[in-house]
Coordinates of N, CA and C and ligand atoms in Angstrom, one line a residue:
M1 N 36.0 17.4 19.8 CA 34.7 16.8 19.9 C 34.1 16.5 18.5
A2 N 33.5 15.3 18.3 CA 33.0 15.0 17.0 C 31.9 15.9 16.6
P3 N 31.8 16.3 15.3 CA 30.7 17.2 14.9 C 29.3 16.5 15.1
A4 N 28.3 17.3 15.3 CA 26.9 16.7 15.4 C 26.6 16.0 14.1
K5 N 25.9 14.9 14.2 CA 25.5 14.2 13.0 C 24.6 15.0 12.1
G6 N 24.8 14.9 10.8 CA 24.0 15.5 9.8 C 22.6 14.9 9.8
K7 N 21.7 15.5 9.1 CA 20.3 15.0 9.1 C 20.1 14.1 7.8
I8 N 19.2 13.2 8.0 CA 18.8 12.4 6.8 C 17.4 12.9 6.3
L9 N 17.4 13.4 5.1 CA 16.1 13.8 4.5 C 15.7 12.8 3.4
I10 N 14.5 12.4 3.5 CA 14.0 11.4 2.5 C 12.9 12.1 1.7
I11 N 13.1 12.0 0.4 CA 12.1 12.5 -0.6 C 11.5 11.4 -1.4
S12 N 10.2 11.2 -1.4 CA 9.6 10.2 -2.3 C 8.5 10.9 -3.1
A13 N 8.3 10.3 -4.3 CA 7.2 10.9 -5.2 C 7.0 9.8 -6.2
P14 N 5.7 9.7 -6.7 CA 5.5 8.8 -7.8 C 6.2 9.2 -9.0
S15 N 6.5 8.2 -9.9 CA 7.2 8.5 -11.1 C 6.4 9.5 -12.0
G16 N 7.1 10.5 -12.5 CA 6.3 11.5 -13.3 C 5.8 12.6 -12.6
S17 N 6.1 12.7 -11.3 CA 5.6 13.8 -10.4 C 6.4 15.0 -10.6
G18 N 7.5 14.9 -11.3 CA 8.4 16.1 -11.6 C 9.4 16.2 -10.5
K19 N 9.6 15.2 -9.7 CA 10.6 15.3 -8.6 C 12.0 15.5 -9.0
T20 N 12.4 14.9 -10.1 CA 13.8 15.0 -10.6 C 14.1 16.5 -10.9
T21 N 13.2 17.1 -11.6 CA 13.4 18.5 -12.0 C 13.4 19.4 -10.7
I22 N 12.5 19.1 -9.8 CA 12.4 19.9 -8.6 C 13.7 19.8 -7.8
L23 N 14.1 18.5 -7.6 CA 15.3 18.2 -6.8 C 16.5 18.8 -7.4
K24 N 16.7 18.7 -8.7 CA 17.9 19.3 -9.3 C 18.0 20.8 -8.9
R25 N 16.9 21.5 -9.0 CA 16.9 22.9 -8.7 C 17.1 23.2 -7.2
V26 N 16.4 22.4 -6.4 CA 16.6 22.6 -5.0 C 18.0 22.3 -4.5
L27 N 18.6 21.2 -5.0 CA 19.9 20.9 -4.6 C 20.9 21.9 -5.0
A28 N 20.7 22.5 -6.2 CA 21.6 23.5 -6.7 C 21.6 24.7 -5.7
E29 N 20.5 25.0 -5.1 CA 20.4 26.1 -4.2 C 20.7 25.8 -2.7
T30 N 21.0 24.5 -2.5 CA 21.2 24.0 -1.1 C 22.5 23.3 -0.9
P31 N 23.6 24.0 -1.0 CA 24.9 23.3 -0.9 C 25.2 22.5 0.4
E32 N 24.4 22.8 1.4 CA 24.6 22.2 2.7 C 24.1 20.7 2.6
V33 N 23.4 20.4 1.5 CA 22.8 19.0 1.5 C 23.4 18.2 0.3
T34 N 23.8 17.0 0.6 CA 24.4 16.1 -0.4 C 23.4 15.1 -0.9
Y35 N 23.4 14.9 -2.2 CA 22.5 13.9 -2.8 C 23.0 12.5 -2.6
S36 N 22.2 11.6 -2.1 CA 22.7 10.2 -2.0 C 22.6 9.5 -3.3
V37 N 23.7 9.0 -3.9 CA 23.7 8.3 -5.2 C 23.4 6.9 -4.9
S38 N 22.3 6.4 -5.4 CA 21.9 5.0 -5.2 C 22.5 4.1 -6.3
A39 N 22.5 2.8 -6.0 CA 22.8 1.8 -7.1 C 21.5 1.4 -7.8
T40 N 21.6 1.1 -9.0 CA 20.4 0.5 -9.7 C 20.9 -0.4 -10.8
T41 N 20.0 -1.4 -11.1 CA 20.3 -2.3 -12.3 C 19.5 -1.8 -13.5
R42 N 18.7 -0.7 -13.4 CA 18.1 -0.2 -14.7 C 19.1 0.4 -15.6
K43 N 18.8 0.5 -16.9 CA 19.7 1.0 -17.8 C 19.7 2.6 -17.7
P44 N 20.8 3.2 -18.0 CA 20.8 4.7 -17.9 C 19.9 5.3 -19.0
R45 N 19.2 6.4 -18.6 CA 18.5 7.2 -19.6 C 19.5 8.1 -20.3
S46 N 19.1 8.8 -21.3 CA 20.1 9.6 -22.1 C 20.8 10.7 -21.2
N47 N 20.1 11.3 -20.2 CA 20.7 12.3 -19.4 C 21.4 11.8 -18.2
D48 N 21.3 10.5 -17.9 CA 21.8 10.0 -16.7 C 23.3 9.9 -16.7
V49 N 23.9 10.3 -15.6 CA 25.4 10.3 -15.5 C 25.8 9.3 -14.4
H50 N 26.6 8.3 -14.7 CA 27.1 7.3 -13.8 C 27.8 8.0 -12.6
G51 N 27.5 7.7 -11.4 CA 28.2 8.2 -10.2 C 27.6 9.5 -9.8
K52 N 26.7 10.1 -10.6 CA 26.0 11.4 -10.2 C 24.5 11.1 -10.0
D53 N 23.9 10.5 -11.0 CA 22.5 10.2 -10.9 C 22.3 8.9 -10.2
Y54 N 23.0 7.9 -10.6 CA 23.0 6.6 -10.0 C 24.4 5.9 -10.2
F55 N 24.7 4.9 -9.5 CA 25.7 3.9 -9.9 C 25.0 2.8 -10.7
F56 N 25.2 2.8 -12.0 CA 24.6 1.7 -12.8 C 25.4 0.5 -12.7
V57 N 24.8 -0.6 -12.1 CA 25.5 -1.8 -11.9 C 24.8 -3.0 -12.5
S58 N 25.5 -4.1 -12.6 CA 24.8 -5.3 -13.2 C 24.1 -5.9 -12.0
E59 N 23.2 -6.8 -12.4 CA 22.4 -7.5 -11.4 C 23.3 -8.3 -10.5
E60 N 24.3 -8.9 -11.1 CA 25.3 -9.7 -10.3 C 26.0 -8.8 -9.2
E61 N 26.4 -7.7 -9.7 CA 27.1 -6.8 -8.7 C 26.1 -6.3 -7.6
F62 N 24.8 -6.1 -8.0 CA 23.9 -5.6 -7.0 C 23.6 -6.7 -6.0
L63 N 23.4 -8.0 -6.5 CA 23.2 -9.1 -5.5 C 24.3 -9.3 -4.6
K64 N 25.5 -9.1 -5.1 CA 26.7 -9.2 -4.3 C 26.7 -8.1 -3.2
G65 N 26.3 -6.9 -3.6 CA 26.2 -5.8 -2.6 C 25.2 -6.2 -1.5
I66 N 24.1 -6.8 -1.9 CA 23.1 -7.2 -0.8 C 23.7 -8.2 0.1
K67 N 24.4 -9.2 -0.4 CA 25.0 -10.2 0.4 C 26.0 -9.6 1.4
E68 N 26.8 -8.7 0.9 CA 27.8 -8.1 1.7 C 27.3 -7.0 2.6
G69 N 26.0 -6.7 2.6 CA 25.5 -5.7 3.5 C 25.8 -4.3 3.1
A70 N 26.0 -4.1 1.8 CA 26.4 -2.7 1.4 C 25.3 -1.7 1.4
F71 N 24.0 -2.2 1.5 CA 22.9 -1.3 1.4 C 22.2 -1.1 2.7
V72 N 21.8 0.1 3.0 CA 21.0 0.4 4.2 C 19.6 0.0 4.0
E73 N 19.2 0.1 2.7 CA 17.9 -0.4 2.3 C 18.0 -0.7 0.8
W74 N 17.2 -1.6 0.3 CA 17.1 -1.8 -1.1 C 15.7 -2.3 -1.5
E75 N 15.3 -2.1 -2.7 CA 13.9 -2.5 -3.2 C 14.0 -2.9 -4.6
K76 N 13.1 -3.8 -5.0 CA 13.0 -4.0 -6.5 C 11.8 -3.2 -6.9
V77 N 12.1 -2.2 -7.8 CA 11.0 -1.3 -8.2 C 10.9 -1.5 -9.7
Y78 N 9.7 -1.7 -10.2 CA 9.5 -1.9 -11.7 C 10.6 -2.9 -12.3
D79 N 10.7 -4.0 -11.7 CA 11.6 -5.1 -12.2 C 13.1 -4.8 -12.1
Y80 N 13.5 -3.6 -11.5 CA 14.9 -3.3 -11.4 C 15.2 -3.2 -9.9
Y81 N 16.5 -3.4 -9.6 CA 16.9 -3.2 -8.2 C 17.4 -1.8 -8.0
Y82 N 17.1 -1.2 -6.8 CA 17.5 0.1 -6.4 C 18.0 0.0 -4.9
G83 N 19.1 0.6 -4.6 CA 19.6 0.5 -3.2 C 20.4 1.7 -2.8
T84 N 20.3 2.0 -1.5 CA 21.0 3.1 -0.9 C 22.2 2.6 -0.2
Y85 N 23.4 3.1 -0.6 CA 24.6 2.6 0.0 C 24.8 3.1 1.4
K86 N 25.1 2.1 2.3 CA 25.3 2.4 3.7 C 26.4 3.4 3.9
N87 N 27.6 3.1 3.3 CA 28.8 3.9 3.5 C 28.6 5.3 3.0
F88 N 27.9 5.4 1.9 CA 27.6 6.8 1.3 C 26.9 7.7 2.4
I89 N 25.9 7.2 3.0 CA 25.1 8.1 3.9 C 25.9 8.3 5.2
F90 N 26.5 7.2 5.7 CA 27.2 7.4 7.0 C 28.4 8.3 6.8
D91 N 29.2 8.2 5.7 CA 30.3 9.1 5.5 C 29.9 10.6 5.6
I92 N 28.7 10.8 5.0 CA 28.2 12.2 5.0 C 27.7 12.7 6.4
I93 N 26.8 11.9 7.0 CA 26.2 12.4 8.2 C 27.2 12.4 9.4
N94 N 28.2 11.5 9.3 CA 29.2 11.5 10.4 C 30.1 12.7 10.3
Q95 N 30.2 13.3 9.2 CA 30.9 14.6 9.0 C 30.1 15.8 9.4
G96 N 28.8 15.5 9.8 CA 28.0 16.7 10.2 C 27.3 17.3 9.0
R97 N 27.4 16.6 7.8 CA 26.7 17.2 6.7 C 25.4 16.4 6.5
H98 N 24.5 17.1 5.8 CA 23.1 16.5 5.6 C 23.0 15.7 4.3
I99 N 22.2 14.6 4.3 CA 22.1 13.8 3.1 C 20.6 13.8 2.7
L100 N 20.4 13.8 1.4 CA 19.1 13.7 0.8 C 18.9 12.4 0.0
L101 N 18.0 11.6 0.4 CA 17.7 10.3 -0.3 C 16.5 10.5 -1.1
E102 N 16.6 10.2 -2.4 CA 15.4 10.2 -3.3 C 15.0 8.8 -3.6
I103 N 14.1 8.2 -2.8 CA 13.8 6.8 -2.9 C 12.3 6.5 -3.0
D104 N 11.9 5.3 -3.3 CA 10.5 5.0 -3.4 C 9.9 5.0 -2.0
V105 N 8.5 4.9 -2.0 CA 7.8 5.0 -0.8 C 8.2 3.9 0.2
K106 N 8.3 2.6 -0.3 CA 8.7 1.5 0.6 C 10.0 1.8 1.3
G107 N 11.0 2.2 0.4 CA 12.3 2.5 0.9 C 12.3 3.6 2.0
A108 N 11.4 4.6 1.7 CA 11.3 5.8 2.6 C 10.8 5.3 4.0
L109 N 9.8 4.5 4.0 CA 9.2 4.0 5.2 C 10.2 3.1 6.0
N110 N 11.0 2.4 5.2 CA 12.0 1.5 5.8 C 13.1 2.4 6.5
I111 N 13.6 3.4 5.8 CA 14.6 4.3 6.4 C 14.0 5.0 7.6
K112 N 12.8 5.4 7.5 CA 12.1 6.1 8.6 C 12.1 5.2 9.9
S113 N 11.8 3.9 9.6 CA 11.8 3.0 10.8 C 13.1 2.7 11.4
Q114 N 14.2 2.7 10.5 CA 15.5 2.5 11.0 C 16.1 3.7 11.7
F115 N 15.7 4.9 11.1 CA 16.2 6.2 11.6 C 15.0 7.1 11.9
P116 N 14.4 6.9 13.1 CA 13.2 7.7 13.4 C 13.5 9.2 13.4
E117 N 14.7 9.6 13.5 CA 15.0 11.1 13.5 C 15.1 11.6 12.1
S118 N 15.0 10.8 11.1 CA 15.1 11.3 9.7 C 13.8 12.0 9.4
V119 N 13.8 12.8 8.4 CA 12.6 13.6 8.0 C 12.2 13.2 6.6
S120 N 10.9 12.9 6.4 CA 10.4 12.5 5.1 C 9.4 13.5 4.5
V121 N 9.6 13.6 3.2 CA 8.8 14.5 2.4 C 8.2 13.8 1.2
F122 N 6.9 14.0 1.0 CA 6.3 13.3 -0.2 C 5.9 14.4 -1.2
I123 N 6.3 14.3 -2.4 CA 5.9 15.2 -3.5 C 4.7 14.7 -4.2
I124 N 3.6 15.5 -4.1 CA 2.4 15.1 -4.7 C 2.2 15.6 -6.1
P125 N 2.0 14.8 -7.1 CA 1.7 15.3 -8.4 C 0.3 15.9 -8.5
P126 N 0.1 16.9 -9.4 CA -1.3 17.5 -9.4 C -2.4 16.5 -9.6
D127 N -2.3 15.6 -10.5 CA -3.4 14.6 -10.7 C -2.8 13.5 -11.6
I128 N -3.6 12.4 -11.7 CA -3.1 11.2 -12.4 C -3.0 11.5 -13.9
E129 N -3.9 12.3 -14.4 CA -3.8 12.5 -15.9 C -2.5 13.3 -16.2
T130 N -2.1 14.3 -15.4 CA -0.9 15.0 -15.6 C 0.3 14.0 -15.5
L131 N 0.2 13.1 -14.5 CA 1.3 12.1 -14.4 C 1.5 11.3 -15.7
R132 N 0.3 10.9 -16.2 CA 0.3 10.1 -17.4 C 1.0 10.9 -18.5
Q133 N 0.5 12.1 -18.7 CA 1.1 12.9 -19.8 C 2.6 13.2 -19.6
R134 N 3.0 13.4 -18.4 CA 4.4 13.7 -18.2 C 5.2 12.4 -18.5
L135 N 4.7 11.3 -18.1 CA 5.5 10.0 -18.4 C 5.5 9.8 -19.9
Q136 N 4.3 10.1 -20.6 CA 4.3 9.8 -22.0 C 5.2 10.8 -22.8
N137 N 5.2 12.0 -22.4 CA 6.0 13.0 -23.0 C 7.5 12.7 -22.9
R138 N 7.8 12.1 -21.8 CA 9.2 11.8 -21.5 C 9.8 10.7 -22.5
K139 N 8.9 9.9 -22.9 CA 9.2 8.9 -23.9 C 10.4 8.0 -23.6
T140 N 10.6 7.8 -22.3 CA 11.8 7.0 -21.9 C 11.4 5.6 -21.5
E141 N 10.0 5.3 -21.4 CA 9.6 4.0 -21.0 C 8.8 3.3 -22.1
S142 N 8.8 2.0 -22.1 CA 7.9 1.3 -23.0 C 6.5 1.4 -22.5
E143 N 5.5 1.0 -23.3 CA 4.1 1.0 -22.9 C 3.9 0.2 -21.6
A144 N 4.6 -0.9 -21.5 CA 4.4 -1.8 -20.4 C 5.0 -1.2 -19.1
D145 N 6.2 -0.6 -19.3 CA 6.8 0.1 -18.1 C 6.0 1.3 -17.7
L146 N 5.4 2.0 -18.7 CA 4.6 3.2 -18.3 C 3.4 2.8 -17.5
K147 N 2.8 1.7 -17.9 CA 1.6 1.2 -17.1 C 2.0 0.8 -15.7
K148 N 3.2 0.1 -15.6 CA 3.6 -0.3 -14.3 C 3.9 0.9 -13.4
R149 N 4.5 2.0 -14.0 CA 4.8 3.2 -13.2 C 3.5 3.9 -12.8
L150 N 2.5 3.9 -13.7 CA 1.3 4.6 -13.3 C 0.5 3.8 -12.2
D151 N 0.5 2.5 -12.3 CA -0.2 1.7 -11.3 C 0.5 1.9 -9.9
L152 N 1.8 1.9 -10.0 CA 2.6 2.1 -8.7 C 2.3 3.5 -8.1
A153 N 2.2 4.5 -9.0 CA 2.0 5.9 -8.6 C 0.7 6.0 -7.9
V154 N -0.4 5.3 -8.4 CA -1.7 5.4 -7.7 C -1.6 4.7 -6.3
H155 N -0.8 3.6 -6.2 CA -0.7 3.0 -5.0 C 0.2 3.8 -4.0
E156 N 1.3 4.4 -4.5 CA 2.1 5.2 -3.7 C 1.4 6.5 -3.1
L157 N 0.5 7.0 -3.9 CA -0.2 8.2 -3.5 C -1.0 7.9 -2.2
Q158 N -1.4 6.7 -2.1 CA -2.2 6.4 -0.9 C -1.4 6.4 0.4
E159 N -0.1 6.4 0.2 CA 0.8 6.4 1.4 C 1.3 7.8 1.8
K160 N 0.8 8.8 1.2 CA 1.4 10.1 1.4 C 1.2 10.6 2.8
D161 N 0.2 10.1 3.5 CA 0.0 10.6 4.9 C 0.9 10.0 5.9
K162 N 1.7 9.0 5.5 CA 2.7 8.5 6.4 C 4.0 9.3 6.4
F163 N 4.0 10.3 5.6 CA 5.2 11.2 5.5 C 5.1 12.4 6.5
D164 N 6.3 12.9 6.9 CA 6.2 14.1 7.8 C 5.7 15.3 7.1
Y165 N 6.0 15.5 5.9 CA 5.6 16.7 5.1 C 5.2 16.3 3.7
R166 N 4.3 17.1 3.1 CA 3.9 17.0 1.7 C 4.0 18.3 1.0
V167 N 4.5 18.2 -0.3 CA 4.6 19.3 -1.1 C 3.9 19.0 -2.4
V168 N 3.0 19.9 -2.9 CA 2.3 19.6 -4.1 C 3.0 20.3 -5.3
N169 N 3.2 19.5 -6.3 CA 3.9 20.0 -7.5 C 2.9 20.4 -8.6
A170 N 2.2 21.5 -8.4 CA 1.2 21.9 -9.4 C 1.9 22.9 -10.3
E171 N 2.7 23.8 -9.6 CA 3.5 24.8 -10.4 C 4.9 24.7 -10.0
L172 N 5.8 24.5 -11.0 CA 7.2 24.2 -10.7 C 7.9 25.2 -9.7
D173 N 7.9 26.5 -10.1 CA 8.6 27.5 -9.2 C 8.1 27.5 -7.8
T174 N 6.8 27.3 -7.6 CA 6.2 27.3 -6.3 C 6.7 26.1 -5.5
A175 N 6.7 24.9 -6.2 CA 7.1 23.7 -5.5 C 8.6 23.7 -5.2
V176 N 9.4 24.3 -6.0 CA 10.8 24.4 -5.7 C 11.0 25.3 -4.5
K177 N 10.3 26.4 -4.5 CA 10.5 27.3 -3.3 C 10.0 26.7 -2.0
E178 N 8.9 26.0 -2.1 CA 8.3 25.4 -0.9 C 9.2 24.3 -0.4
L179 N 9.8 23.5 -1.3 CA 10.7 22.4 -0.8 C 12.0 22.9 -0.3
H180 N 12.5 24.0 -1.0 CA 13.8 24.6 -0.5 C 13.6 25.2 0.9
D181 N 12.5 25.9 1.1 CA 12.2 26.5 2.4 C 12.1 25.5 3.5
L182 N 11.4 24.4 3.1 CA 11.1 23.3 4.0 C 12.5 22.7 4.4
I183 N 13.3 22.4 3.5 CA 14.6 21.8 3.8 C 15.5 22.7 4.7
L184 N 15.5 24.0 4.4 CA 16.2 24.9 5.2 C 15.7 24.8 6.7
K185 N 14.4 24.8 6.8 CA 13.7 24.8 8.1 C 14.2 23.5 8.8
I186 N 14.2 22.4 8.1 CA 14.5 21.1 8.7 C 16.0 21.1 9.2
I187 N 16.9 21.5 8.3 CA 18.3 21.4 8.7 C 18.7 22.4 9.7
K188 N 17.9 23.5 9.9 CA 18.3 24.5 10.9 C 17.7 24.1 12.3
K189 N 16.7 23.2 12.2 CA 16.0 22.8 13.5 C 17.0 22.0 14.4
E190 N 17.1 22.3 15.6 CA 17.9 21.5 16.5 C 17.2 20.2 16.8
N191 N 17.9 19.1 17.0 CA 17.2 17.9 17.4 C 17.1 17.8 18.9
Ligands
LIG1 P1 13.9 6.0 -11.7 O1 14.1 4.7 -12.5 O2 12.7 6.8 -12.3 O3 15.1 6.8 -11.6 O4 13.5 5.6 -10.2 C1 12.5 4.7 -10.0 C2 12.1 4.6 -8.6 O5 13.1 4.1 -7.8 C3 11.8 6.0 -8.0 O6 10.6 5.9 -7.2 C4 12.9 6.3 -7.1 O7 12.6 7.2 -6.1 C5 13.3 4.9 -6.6 N1 14.6 4.8 -6.1 C6 15.8 5.4 -6.6 N2 16.8 5.0 -5.8 C7 16.4 4.2 -4.8 C8 17.0 3.5 -3.7 O8 18.2 3.6 -3.5 N3 16.1 2.8 -2.9 C9 14.8 2.7 -3.2 N4 14.0 2.0 -2.3 N5 14.2 3.3 -4.2 C10 15.0 4.1 -5.0

């Protein structure tokens, strides 16, 4: 008998909400869940590892992927393309393992409409000023990119009620525990 399909977990959060830090810790504690590695045309940051954080591809390669139907969803976010590989997620869930997608709000709502049984979580930053400070301290974006990220963050925050669950990242350890407990609860729940 084929194994039961794994679950699709979708996590969204505005840029600078601390989601990458939270997710790294949560994933390290949750071996049952595999991280979906997206493709992007943005340039790698210093800590980014190709094939682990993203598949960093050229715009030409990305557009070819769109044409060939390689992505289950894709979006242009802050001038760069980002997309979730269809094969990546199906390979995992068809083996009965769970997959976690860390994608923007539009992508999350798109996946949710294609896969109503998927479960979505929004990570809420404590406030906009903290977001701004986190982005500035990170020093990975130009002034123009930073402004784009903040504007989009304000817009994305308005969509938080469309998600199944919300986790506030005011204090890191608390947010990690809350998200970890929530993921365990979701993957243990029978459909
Ligand atoms: P960053 O450049 O900071 O790694 O990510 C920028 C934004 O793109 C984040 O909101 C992130 O969640 C989103 N993102 C990353 N991968 C994907 C993807 O495959 N699809 C979509 N729609 N958004 C993505």
